[in-house]
PDBQT receptor file of N, H, CA, C and O in Angstrom, charges set to zero:
ATOM      1  N   CYS A   1      43.368 189.376 135.262  1.00  0.00    +0.000 N 
ATOM      2  CA  CYS A   1      44.154 188.792 135.724  1.00  0.00    +0.000 C 
ATOM      3  C   CYS A   1      45.122 188.473 133.864  1.00  0.00    +0.000 C 
ATOM      4  O   CYS A   1      44.574 187.747 133.035  1.00  0.00    +0.000 OA
ATOM      5  N   GLU A   2      45.958 188.883 133.679  1.00  0.00    +0.000 N 
ATOM      6  H   GLU A   2      46.403 189.473 134.352  1.00  0.00    +0.000 HD
ATOM      7  CA  GLU A   2      47.024 189.199 132.562  1.00  0.00    +0.000 C 
ATOM      8  C   GLU A   2      47.879 187.442 132.743  1.00  0.00    +0.000 C 
ATOM      9  O   GLU A   2      48.684 187.139 133.623  1.00  0.00    +0.000 OA
ATOM     10  N   ARG A   3      47.295 186.406 131.440  1.00  0.00    +0.000 N 
ATOM     11  H   ARG A   3      46.641 186.652 130.725  1.00  0.00    +0.000 HD
ATOM     12  CA  ARG A   3      47.673 185.447 131.283  1.00  0.00    +0.000 C 
ATOM     13  C   ARG A   3      48.326 185.566 129.880  1.00  0.00    +0.000 C 
ATOM     14  O   ARG A   3      48.961 184.551 129.592  1.00  0.00    +0.000 OA
ATOM     15  N   THR A   4      48.340 186.449 129.014  1.00  0.00    +0.000 N 
ATOM     16  H   THR A   4      47.825 187.273 129.247  1.00  0.00    +0.000 HD
ATOM     17  CA  THR A   4      48.657 185.949 127.566  1.00  0.00    +0.000 C 
ATOM     18  C   THR A   4      50.228 186.334 127.435  1.00  0.00    +0.000 C 
ATOM     19  O   THR A   4      50.885 186.011 126.445  1.00  0.00    +0.000 OA
ATOM     20  N   VAL A   5      50.556 186.775 128.104  1.00  0.00    +0.000 N 
ATOM     21  H   VAL A   5      50.023 187.038 128.908  1.00  0.00    +0.000 HD
ATOM     22  CA  VAL A   5      51.302 187.397 127.391  1.00  0.00    +0.000 C 
ATOM     23  C   VAL A   5      52.848 186.302 128.820  1.00  0.00    +0.000 C 
ATOM     24  O   VAL A   5      54.043 186.256 128.529  1.00  0.00    +0.000 OA
ATOM     25  N   TRP A   6      52.420 185.827 129.779  1.00  0.00    +0.000 N 
ATOM     26  H   TRP A   6      51.449 185.865 130.016  1.00  0.00    +0.000 HD
ATOM     27  CA  TRP A   6      53.182 183.779 130.355  1.00  0.00    +0.000 C 
ATOM     28  C   TRP A   6      52.942 182.955 129.425  1.00  0.00    +0.000 C 
ATOM     29  O   TRP A   6      53.803 182.282 128.858  1.00  0.00    +0.000 OA
ATOM     30  N   ASP A   7      51.627 182.940 129.169  1.00  0.00    +0.000 N 
ATOM     31  H   ASP A   7      50.928 183.486 129.630  1.00  0.00    +0.000 HD
ATOM     32  CA  ASP A   7      51.661 182.011 127.750  1.00  0.00    +0.000 C 
ATOM     33  C   ASP A   7      52.808 181.786 126.393  1.00  0.00    +0.000 C 
ATOM     34  O   ASP A   7      53.527 180.896 125.940  1.00  0.00    +0.000 OA
ATOM     35  N   LYS A   8      52.475 183.098 126.127  1.00  0.00    +0.000 N 
ATOM     36  H   LYS A   8      51.891 183.822 126.495  1.00  0.00    +0.000 HD
ATOM     37  CA  LYS A   8      53.066 183.423 125.089  1.00  0.00    +0.000 C 
ATOM     38  C   LYS A   8      54.850 183.018 124.929  1.00  0.00    +0.000 C 
ATOM     39  O   LYS A   8      55.460 182.305 124.133  1.00  0.00    +0.000 OA
ATOM     40  N   GLY A   9      55.044 183.399 125.460  1.00  0.00    +0.000 N 
ATOM     41  H   GLY A   9      54.548 183.978 126.107  1.00  0.00    +0.000 HD
ATOM     42  CA  GLY A   9      56.248 183.243 126.571  1.00  0.00    +0.000 C 
ATOM     43  C   GLY A   9      56.809 181.825 126.851  1.00  0.00    +0.000 C 
ATOM     44  O   GLY A   9      57.969 181.452 126.675  1.00  0.00    +0.000 OA
ATOM     45  N   MET A  10      55.661 181.038 127.364  1.00  0.00    +0.000 N 
ATOM     46  H   MET A  10      54.719 181.341 127.506  1.00  0.00    +0.000 HD
ATOM     47  CA  MET A  10      55.854 179.109 127.176  1.00  0.00    +0.000 C 
ATOM     48  C   MET A  10      55.361 178.699 126.403  1.00  0.00    +0.000 C 
ATOM     49  O   MET A  10      55.290 177.479 126.550  1.00  0.00    +0.000 OA
ATOM     50  N   GLN A  11      54.651 179.231 125.044  1.00  0.00    +0.000 N 
ATOM     51  H   GLN A  11      54.708 180.223 124.925  1.00  0.00    +0.000 HD
ATOM     52  CA  GLN A  11      54.679 178.695 124.364  1.00  0.00    +0.000 C 
ATOM     53  C   GLN A  11      56.474 178.650 123.347  1.00  0.00    +0.000 C 
ATOM     54  O   GLN A  11      57.299 177.772 123.092  1.00  0.00    +0.000 OA
ATOM     55  N   ASP A  12      56.352 179.970 123.090  1.00  0.00    +0.000 N 
ATOM     56  H   ASP A  12      55.682 180.683 123.297  1.00  0.00    +0.000 HD
ATOM     57  CA  ASP A  12      57.396 179.972 122.367  1.00  0.00    +0.000 C 
ATOM     58  C   ASP A  12      59.375 179.118 122.716  1.00  0.00    +0.000 C 
ATOM     59  O   ASP A  12      60.356 178.676 122.118  1.00  0.00    +0.000 OA
ATOM     60  N   LEU A  13      58.707 179.449 124.403  1.00  0.00    +0.000 N 
ATOM     61  H   LEU A  13      57.910 179.808 124.889  1.00  0.00    +0.000 HD
ATOM     62  CA  LEU A  13      60.341 178.879 124.889  1.00  0.00    +0.000 C 
ATOM     63  C   LEU A  13      60.246 177.356 123.809  1.00  0.00    +0.000 C 
ATOM     64  O   LEU A  13      61.161 176.833 123.174  1.00  0.00    +0.000 OA
ATOM     65  N   LYS A  14      58.210 176.773 123.950  1.00  0.00    +0.000 N 
ATOM     66  H   LYS A  14      57.466 177.199 124.465  1.00  0.00    +0.000 HD
ATOM     67  CA  LYS A  14      58.549 175.476 123.732  1.00  0.00    +0.000 C 
ATOM     68  C   LYS A  14      58.450 175.229 122.188  1.00  0.00    +0.000 C 
ATOM     69  O   LYS A  14      58.387 174.031 121.910  1.00  0.00    +0.000 OA
ATOM     70  N   ASP A  15      58.415 176.270 120.889  1.00  0.00    +0.000 N 
ATOM     71  H   ASP A  15      58.466 177.243 121.115  1.00  0.00    +0.000 HD
ATOM     72  CA  ASP A  15      59.237 176.375 119.976  1.00  0.00    +0.000 C 
ATOM     73  C   ASP A  15      60.096 176.360 119.439  1.00  0.00    +0.000 C 
ATOM     74  O   ASP A  15      60.360 176.021 118.286  1.00  0.00    +0.000 OA
ATOM     75  N   ILE A  16      61.039 176.999 120.791  1.00  0.00    +0.000 N 
ATOM     76  H   ILE A  16      60.825 177.274 121.728  1.00  0.00    +0.000 HD
ATOM     77  CA  ILE A  16      62.497 177.153 120.543  1.00  0.00    +0.000 C 
ATOM     78  C   ILE A  16      63.015 175.332 121.043  1.00  0.00    +0.000 C 
ATOM     79  O   ILE A  16      63.916 174.801 120.392  1.00  0.00    +0.000 OA
ATOM     80  N   LYS A  17      62.539 174.789 121.862  1.00  0.00    +0.000 N 
ATOM     81  H   LYS A  17      61.808 175.221 122.390  1.00  0.00    +0.000 HD
ATOM     82  CA  LYS A  17      62.722 173.829 122.470  1.00  0.00    +0.000 C 
ATOM     83  C   LYS A  17      62.653 172.707 121.017  1.00  0.00    +0.000 C 
ATOM     84  O   LYS A  17      63.574 172.120 120.449  1.00  0.00    +0.000 OA
ATOM     85  N   LYS A  18      61.291 172.716 120.758  1.00  0.00    +0.000 N 
ATOM     86  H   LYS A  18      60.543 173.193 121.220  1.00  0.00    +0.000 HD
ATOM     87  CA  LYS A  18      61.170 171.715 119.492  1.00  0.00    +0.000 C 
ATOM     88  C   LYS A  18      62.203 172.204 118.700  1.00  0.00    +0.000 C 
ATOM     89  O   LYS A  18      62.984 171.282 118.466  1.00  0.00    +0.000 OA
ATOM     90  N   LYS A  19      62.593 173.364 118.126  1.00  0.00    +0.000 N 
ATOM     91  H   LYS A  19      61.959 174.113 118.316  1.00  0.00    +0.000 HD
ATOM     92  CA  LYS A  19      63.183 173.810 117.331  1.00  0.00    +0.000 C 
ATOM     93  C   LYS A  19      64.848 173.221 117.469  1.00  0.00    +0.000 C 
ATOM     94  O   LYS A  19      65.632 172.733 116.655  1.00  0.00    +0.000 OA
ATOM     95  N   GLU A  20      64.906 173.464 118.578  1.00  0.00    +0.000 N 
ATOM     96  H   GLU A  20      64.270 173.861 119.240  1.00  0.00    +0.000 HD
ATOM     97  CA  GLU A  20      66.545 172.534 118.533  1.00  0.00    +0.000 C 
ATOM     98  C   GLU A  20      66.730 170.829 118.452  1.00  0.00    +0.000 C 
ATOM     99  O   GLU A  20      67.257 170.113 117.601  1.00  0.00    +0.000 OA
ATOM    100  N   PHE A  21      66.149 170.574 119.543  1.00  0.00    +0.000 N 
ATOM    101  H   PHE A  21      65.721 171.156 120.234  1.00  0.00    +0.000 HD
ATOM    102  CA  PHE A  21      65.664 169.047 119.234  1.00  0.00    +0.000 C 
ATOM    103  C   PHE A  21      65.810 168.536 117.625  1.00  0.00    +0.000 C 
ATOM    104  O   PHE A  21      66.591 167.667 117.237  1.00  0.00    +0.000 OA
ATOM    105  N   TYR A  22      64.705 169.423 116.657  1.00  0.00    +0.000 N 
ATOM    106  H   TYR A  22      64.071 170.129 116.972  1.00  0.00    +0.000 HD
ATOM    107  CA  TYR A  22      64.723 168.416 115.878  1.00  0.00    +0.000 C 
ATOM    108  C   TYR A  22      66.346 169.255 114.814  1.00  0.00    +0.000 C 
ATOM    109  O   TYR A  22      66.603 168.772 113.712  1.00  0.00    +0.000 OA
ATOM    110  N   ASN A  23      66.991 170.139 115.225  1.00  0.00    +0.000 N 
ATOM    111  H   ASN A  23      66.783 170.532 116.120  1.00  0.00    +0.000 HD
ATOM    112  CA  ASN A  23      68.409 170.611 114.729  1.00  0.00    +0.000 C 
ATOM    113  C   ASN A  23      69.288 169.764 114.985  1.00  0.00    +0.000 C 
ATOM    114  O   ASN A  23      70.247 169.630 114.226  1.00  0.00    +0.000 OA
ATOM    115  N   ILE A  24      69.035 168.440 116.975  1.00  0.00    +0.000 N 
ATOM    116  H   ILE A  24      68.255 168.548 117.592  1.00  0.00    +0.000 HD
ATOM    117  CA  ILE A  24      70.256 168.035 116.785  1.00  0.00    +0.000 C 
ATOM    118  C   ILE A  24      69.957 166.074 115.762  1.00  0.00    +0.000 C 
ATOM    119  O   ILE A  24      70.731 165.179 115.422  1.00  0.00    +0.000 OA
ATOM    120  N   ILE A  25      68.493 166.274 115.658  1.00  0.00    +0.000 N 
ATOM    121  H   ILE A  25      67.864 167.001 115.934  1.00  0.00    +0.000 HD
ATOM    122  CA  ILE A  25      67.864 164.738 115.024  1.00  0.00    +0.000 C 
ATOM    123  C   ILE A  25      68.207 165.203 113.634  1.00  0.00    +0.000 C 
ATOM    124  O   ILE A  25      68.751 164.581 112.721  1.00  0.00    +0.000 OA
ATOM    125  N   SER A  26      67.955 165.907 113.661  1.00  0.00    +0.000 N 
ATOM    126  H   SER A  26      67.513 166.412 114.402  1.00  0.00    +0.000 HD
ATOM    127  CA  SER A  26      68.630 166.482 111.825  1.00  0.00    +0.000 C 
ATOM    128  C   SER A  26      70.187 166.715 111.695  1.00  0.00    +0.000 C 
ATOM    129  O   SER A  26      70.241 167.526 110.770  1.00  0.00    +0.000 OA
ATOM    130  N   SER A  27      71.145 166.529 111.992  1.00  0.00    +0.000 N 
ATOM    131  H   SER A  27      71.101 165.871 112.743  1.00  0.00    +0.000 HD
ATOM    132  CA  SER A  27      72.620 166.980 112.137  1.00  0.00    +0.000 C 
ATOM    133  C   SER A  27      73.381 165.475 112.846  1.00  0.00    +0.000 C 
ATOM    134  O   SER A  27      74.602 165.326 112.905  1.00  0.00    +0.000 OA
ATOM    135  N   SER A  28      72.126 164.214 113.460  1.00  0.00    +0.000 N 
ATOM    136  H   SER A  28      71.135 164.336 113.412  1.00  0.00    +0.000 HD
ATOM    137  CA  SER A  28      73.003 163.065 113.557  1.00  0.00    +0.000 C 
ATOM    138  C   SER A  28      73.069 162.203 112.858  1.00  0.00    +0.000 C 
ATOM    139  O   SER A  28      73.870 161.293 113.073  1.00  0.00    +0.000 OA
TER     140      SER A  28
């Protein structure tokens, strides 16, 4: 079972969403 790539992709997605979220908050 190779889940590492999938898990890493999901983690990267979460990090990007978090960064976008904080950028929106700090810009307002």
